[in-house]
Amino acid sequence: MRRLVQILAVLLPFSLSSCSRAAEKTEAAQPEPSRPVQTSAPAAKTEGYERDPRFTEPDIIAALGGRKVKMSPYIVQDVAYTDTPSPFSDEYGSYKYPEPSYENQLSDFGFYLDYAKGKVRDVRNEGNFYEEERQSGTSWILVGIGNNTHPLDKAADRYDKLMETRHFRKVDYYPDYRRRADKPYGLEAYYRPRTDEKTGKPYEETQYPDSGWDDLFLERDARGHIRTYIECTIKLDVPNPPCSQRVLVRENGLDIELAILHSRHLLHDWKRIEREAMKVVYGFIAAAEADIAAKKNGTALPAPSLPTSLKKD
């Protein structure tokens, strides 16, 4: 998962370069989907794109976090398996991806999602993706999915330790984090004071802050452990103040991590963003279940479904 987080961090300034500062508002609580959301194919811009010789790669079938998934290679990117070497290693150039099998363990992958429309980017039928992604106030986000395969990934206090090691350690030249009295958007929030209480002047570092100054927003599970961990830049005088939203998802036999990159101006929609990303994941699971059932019954499936638009709840 660390590999994907690093890749997405590099892509963030480019993937959300034109977000405007939307009005911050709270979202009314909505029920979680009671069942996996099925996916449906989009209308093609031109007929016959399913038979286009440029698009002949087989679907990716593999295991993810204890469940099986089936995905089109034209909607997911940066796909890595547990044996995939680092792209910076000498072995990466000669690495060959495994033959499609539900026994293959995924490490991580990503996809672009218009969370407001429930639409996943599909390179075979992109429409106005690049134009929309650049627009002010875009709802396109970048979603990373990680398979929690390492023993340390299984710890219930995984994000608690992350919080301790990265932000609650003492740093001489940074003021300590303080907890906000309120809970913006239902999240536990922490910040570093921007002004030196001794001099009454803003800290010089806040003019060009690094991630050590990020505001933190947390959601805890029933046992008090951090489940959702959001870091947002404090530099708001830019078109797109970035946020990194990480979520541990352990439900329905699934154990994965979401690593979502979006504008700080979408922070009010943090729960909806997570929910829409998980609809896509459950769509991949539903596609695998249908594929396995069809093979067991000896029946042929129609052309692979493309999770580019999701049915409404």
Coordinates of C-alpha atoms in Angstrom, one line a residue:
M1 CA 0.0 0.0 0.0
R2 CA 2.9 2.4 0.7
R3 CA 3.8 2.1 -3.0
L4 CA 0.4 3.4 -4.1
V5 CA 0.2 6.1 -1.5
Q6 CA 3.6 7.5 -2.8
I7 CA 2.4 7.4 -6.4
L8 CA -0.9 9.1 -5.6
A9 CA 0.9 11.8 -3.5
V10 CA 2.9 12.7 -6.6
L11 CA -0.2 12.8 -8.8
L12 CA -2.3 14.9 -6.4
P13 CA -1.2 18.4 -7.5
F14 CA -2.0 17.5 -11.1
S15 CA -5.2 15.5 -10.6
L16 CA -7.0 18.2 -8.7
S17 CA -5.3 21.3 -10.1
S18 CA -8.4 23.4 -10.5
C19 CA -10.6 22.8 -7.5
S20 CA -12.3 25.9 -6.3
R21 CA -13.0 26.8 -2.7
A22 CA -16.6 25.4 -2.3
A23 CA -18.6 26.5 0.6
E24 CA -18.0 24.2 3.6
K25 CA -21.3 22.6 4.7
T26 CA -22.3 19.5 6.6
E27 CA -23.9 16.5 5.0
A28 CA -27.1 15.0 6.4
A29 CA -26.5 11.5 7.6
Q30 CA -27.4 8.9 5.0
P31 CA -27.8 5.1 5.5
E32 CA -25.0 2.9 4.3
P33 CA -25.9 0.7 1.3
S34 CA -27.4 -2.6 2.6
R35 CA -26.1 -4.6 -0.3
P36 CA -23.3 -4.4 -2.9
V37 CA -24.2 -1.9 -5.7
Q38 CA -24.2 -3.5 -9.2
T39 CA -22.5 -1.7 -12.0
S40 CA -23.7 -1.0 -15.5
A41 CA -22.0 -0.2 -18.8
P42 CA -22.0 3.3 -20.2
A43 CA -23.4 4.3 -23.5
A44 CA -20.5 4.2 -26.0
K45 CA -19.5 7.4 -27.9
T46 CA -19.3 5.3 -31.0
E47 CA -20.8 1.9 -31.6
G48 CA -18.6 -1.2 -31.5
Y49 CA -16.0 0.0 -29.0
E50 CA -16.2 -3.4 -27.3
R51 CA -14.7 -4.9 -30.4
D52 CA -12.1 -2.1 -31.0
P53 CA -8.7 -3.9 -31.5
R54 CA -7.1 -1.3 -29.2
F55 CA -9.1 -2.7 -26.3
T56 CA -8.5 -6.4 -26.1
E57 CA -6.9 -6.8 -22.7
P58 CA -8.6 -9.4 -20.5
D59 CA -10.3 -8.4 -17.3
I60 CA -8.3 -8.5 -14.1
I61 CA -9.4 -11.2 -11.8
A62 CA -7.7 -11.6 -8.4
A63 CA -8.2 -11.6 -4.7
L64 CA -8.4 -8.4 -2.6
G65 CA -8.6 -8.2 1.1
G66 CA -10.3 -11.6 1.5
R67 CA -12.7 -11.2 -1.4
K68 CA -12.5 -11.9 -5.1
V69 CA -12.7 -9.1 -7.6
K70 CA -13.1 -8.7 -11.4
M71 CA -12.2 -5.4 -13.0
S72 CA -11.5 -3.9 -16.4
P73 CA -7.9 -2.9 -16.9
Y74 CA -9.3 0.2 -18.7
I75 CA -10.8 1.7 -15.5
V76 CA -8.1 0.8 -13.0
Q77 CA -4.5 1.9 -12.9
D78 CA -1.1 1.2 -11.2
V79 CA -2.2 -2.4 -10.5
A80 CA 0.3 -4.3 -8.4
Y81 CA 0.3 -7.8 -6.9
T82 CA 2.0 -8.9 -3.8
D83 CA 5.0 -10.1 -5.8
T84 CA 5.3 -6.9 -8.0
P85 CA 8.6 -5.3 -7.4
S86 CA 9.0 -1.6 -6.8
P87 CA 8.9 0.5 -10.0
F88 CA 12.3 1.9 -8.9
S89 CA 14.0 -1.5 -8.7
D90 CA 16.1 -3.2 -11.3
E91 CA 13.6 -6.2 -11.3
Y92 CA 10.7 -4.1 -12.4
G93 CA 11.7 -3.9 -16.0
S94 CA 11.6 -7.7 -16.4
Y95 CA 8.6 -8.3 -14.3
K96 CA 5.7 -10.2 -16.0
Y97 CA 2.2 -9.9 -14.6
P98 CA 0.6 -13.2 -13.7
E99 CA -2.0 -14.9 -15.8
P100 CA -5.6 -13.9 -14.7
S101 CA -6.6 -16.0 -11.7
Y102 CA -8.7 -15.5 -8.6
E103 CA -5.7 -17.0 -6.6
N104 CA -3.5 -13.9 -7.4
Q105 CA -3.3 -11.5 -4.5
L106 CA -3.5 -7.9 -5.3
S107 CA -1.4 -5.4 -3.4
D108 CA -2.9 -2.2 -4.6
F109 CA -4.4 -0.3 -7.5
G110 CA -6.3 3.0 -8.2
F111 CA -9.0 4.6 -10.2
Y112 CA -10.5 8.1 -10.9
L113 CA -14.0 8.6 -9.6
D114 CA -16.5 11.4 -10.0
Y115 CA -18.1 10.8 -6.6
A116 CA -20.9 13.2 -7.2
K117 CA -22.2 11.3 -10.3
G118 CA -21.0 7.8 -9.2
K119 CA -19.0 7.5 -12.4
V120 CA -15.6 5.9 -12.8
R121 CA -13.2 7.0 -15.5
D122 CA -13.0 4.5 -18.4
V123 CA -10.2 5.2 -21.0
R124 CA -12.3 3.5 -23.7
N125 CA -15.1 6.0 -23.3
E126 CA -13.7 9.0 -21.4
G127 CA -16.1 11.6 -22.6
N128 CA -15.0 15.0 -21.3
F129 CA -12.9 13.6 -18.4
Y130 CA -9.9 15.9 -18.9
E131 CA -12.0 19.0 -19.3
E132 CA -14.2 18.1 -16.3
E133 CA -11.2 17.2 -14.2
R134 CA -9.7 20.6 -14.7
Q135 CA -12.9 22.6 -14.0
S136 CA -13.2 24.6 -10.9
G137 CA -15.1 22.6 -8.3
T138 CA -14.5 19.3 -10.0
S139 CA -15.9 16.2 -8.1
W140 CA -13.3 13.9 -9.7
I141 CA -11.1 12.3 -7.0
L142 CA -8.3 9.8 -7.1
V143 CA -8.9 6.6 -5.1
G144 CA -6.3 4.1 -4.1
I145 CA -7.2 0.6 -2.8
G146 CA -4.7 -1.3 -0.7
N147 CA -4.8 -5.0 0.3
N148 CA -4.0 -5.3 4.1
T149 CA -1.8 -8.3 3.7
H150 CA 1.1 -7.4 6.0
P151 CA 0.7 -8.5 9.7
L152 CA 1.2 -4.9 10.8
D153 CA -1.7 -3.8 8.6
K154 CA -4.1 -6.0 10.7
A155 CA -3.6 -4.1 13.9
A156 CA -6.7 -2.4 15.3
D157 CA -4.6 0.5 16.5
R158 CA -2.8 1.0 13.2
Y159 CA -3.8 4.6 12.7
D160 CA -3.5 5.3 16.4
K161 CA 0.2 4.6 16.1
L162 CA 0.4 6.6 12.9
M163 CA -1.0 9.6 14.7
E164 CA 1.5 9.1 17.6
T165 CA 4.6 8.7 15.5
R166 CA 3.9 11.3 12.9
H167 CA 2.1 14.1 14.7
F168 CA 2.2 13.8 18.5
R169 CA 6.0 13.4 18.8
K170 CA 7.8 16.5 20.1
V171 CA 9.4 18.7 17.5
D172 CA 11.4 21.6 18.8
Y173 CA 10.6 24.1 16.0
Y174 CA 6.9 23.2 15.7
P175 CA 4.2 24.0 18.3
D176 CA 2.4 21.0 19.7
Y177 CA -0.9 19.8 18.1
R178 CA -4.1 21.0 19.9
R179 CA -7.5 19.5 19.7
R180 CA -10.3 21.7 18.4
A181 CA -13.2 22.2 20.8
D182 CA -15.7 21.6 18.0
K183 CA -16.1 18.6 15.6
P184 CA -16.2 19.9 12.1
Y185 CA -18.4 17.6 9.9
G186 CA -18.5 15.2 12.8
L187 CA -14.7 14.7 12.8
E188 CA -12.3 14.9 15.7
A189 CA -9.9 17.7 14.7
Y190 CA -6.3 18.8 15.5
Y191 CA -4.2 21.7 14.5
R192 CA -0.9 23.4 15.2
P193 CA -1.2 27.0 16.4
R194 CA -0.2 29.3 13.5
T195 CA 0.9 32.2 15.8
D196 CA 3.8 32.1 18.3
E197 CA 2.2 32.9 21.7
K198 CA 5.5 34.4 22.9
T199 CA 5.9 37.0 20.1
G200 CA 2.4 37.2 18.8
K201 CA 3.7 36.8 15.3
P202 CA 2.8 34.0 12.8
Y203 CA 5.3 31.2 12.6
E204 CA 7.6 31.8 9.6
E205 CA 7.2 28.2 8.4
T206 CA 3.4 28.7 7.9
Q207 CA 4.1 30.8 4.8
Y208 CA 5.3 27.7 3.0
P209 CA 4.1 24.8 5.2
D210 CA 5.2 21.2 4.8
S211 CA 3.0 18.3 5.8
G212 CA 4.1 18.6 9.4
W213 CA 1.7 21.5 9.7
D214 CA -1.3 19.7 8.2
D215 CA -4.6 19.9 10.0
L216 CA -5.8 16.4 11.1
F217 CA -9.4 15.1 11.0
L218 CA -10.2 11.7 12.6
E219 CA -13.1 9.3 12.9
R220 CA -13.0 6.6 15.5
D221 CA -14.6 3.2 15.6
A222 CA -16.8 1.8 18.4
R223 CA -13.7 0.7 20.3
G224 CA -12.1 4.1 20.1
H225 CA -9.5 3.3 17.5
I226 CA -8.9 5.7 14.6
R227 CA -10.7 4.4 11.5
T228 CA -10.6 7.4 9.2
Y229 CA -7.4 9.5 9.1
I230 CA -7.5 12.8 7.1
E231 CA -4.6 15.2 6.6
C232 CA -5.2 18.5 4.9
T233 CA -2.8 21.3 4.0
I234 CA -3.2 24.6 5.8
K235 CA -2.1 26.5 2.7
L236 CA -5.5 27.7 1.6
D237 CA -4.4 30.5 -0.8
V238 CA -4.1 28.0 -3.7
P239 CA -6.8 26.8 -6.1
N240 CA -6.6 23.3 -4.7
P241 CA -5.6 22.7 -1.1
P242 CA -5.1 18.9 -1.0
C243 CA -6.4 16.4 1.5
S244 CA -5.3 12.8 1.9
Q245 CA -8.1 10.6 3.3
R246 CA -7.2 7.1 4.5
V247 CA -9.8 4.7 5.7
L248 CA -9.6 1.2 7.2
V249 CA -12.4 -0.9 5.8
R250 CA -13.1 -4.2 7.6
E251 CA -16.5 -5.4 6.8
N252 CA -18.3 -8.2 5.0
G253 CA -15.2 -10.4 4.9
L254 CA -13.2 -7.5 3.4
D255 CA -10.0 -6.0 4.8
I256 CA -8.6 -3.1 2.8
E257 CA -7.4 0.4 3.0
L258 CA -8.7 3.3 1.0
A259 CA -6.3 6.1 0.2
I260 CA -8.3 9.0 -1.4
L261 CA -6.9 12.3 -2.6
H262 CA -9.3 15.2 -3.0
S263 CA -9.5 18.9 -2.4
R264 CA -9.9 20.3 1.1
H265 CA -13.0 22.1 -0.2
L266 CA -14.7 18.6 -0.4
L267 CA -13.9 17.8 3.2
H268 CA -17.6 18.3 4.2
D269 CA -18.4 15.3 1.9
W270 CA -15.8 13.0 3.5
K271 CA -18.3 10.3 4.4
R272 CA -20.0 10.4 1.0
I273 CA -16.7 10.2 -0.8
E274 CA -15.9 7.0 1.2
R275 CA -19.3 5.5 0.5
E276 CA -19.1 6.1 -3.3
A277 CA -15.6 4.6 -3.4
M278 CA -16.8 1.5 -1.6
K279 CA -19.7 1.2 -4.1
V280 CA -17.1 0.7 -6.8
V281 CA -15.2 -1.9 -4.8
Y282 CA -18.4 -3.8 -4.1
G283 CA -19.2 -3.6 -7.8
F284 CA -15.9 -5.4 -8.5
I285 CA -16.8 -8.0 -6.0
A286 CA -20.3 -8.5 -7.5
A287 CA -18.7 -8.9 -11.0
A288 CA -16.4 -11.6 -9.7
E289 CA -19.3 -13.5 -8.0
A290 CA -21.3 -13.4 -11.2
D291 CA -18.3 -14.6 -13.2
I292 CA -17.6 -17.5 -10.8
A293 CA -21.3 -18.5 -10.8
A294 CA -21.4 -18.4 -14.6
K295 CA -18.3 -20.6 -14.9
K296 CA -19.7 -23.0 -12.4
N297 CA -23.0 -23.3 -14.3
G298 CA -21.2 -23.5 -17.6
T299 CA -22.9 -20.4 -18.9
A300 CA -21.3 -17.6 -20.8
L301 CA -21.4 -14.1 -19.5
P302 CA -22.1 -11.1 -21.8
A303 CA -19.4 -8.5 -22.5
P304 CA -17.6 -7.4 -19.3
S305 CA -19.6 -4.8 -17.4
L306 CA -17.8 -1.5 -17.0
P307 CA -18.2 0.1 -13.6
T308 CA -18.4 3.6 -15.1
S309 CA -21.8 4.6 -13.8
L310 CA -23.4 3.2 -10.7
K311 CA -27.0 2.6 -10.1
K312 CA -28.6 4.9 -7.5
D313 CA -29.6 3.5 -4.1

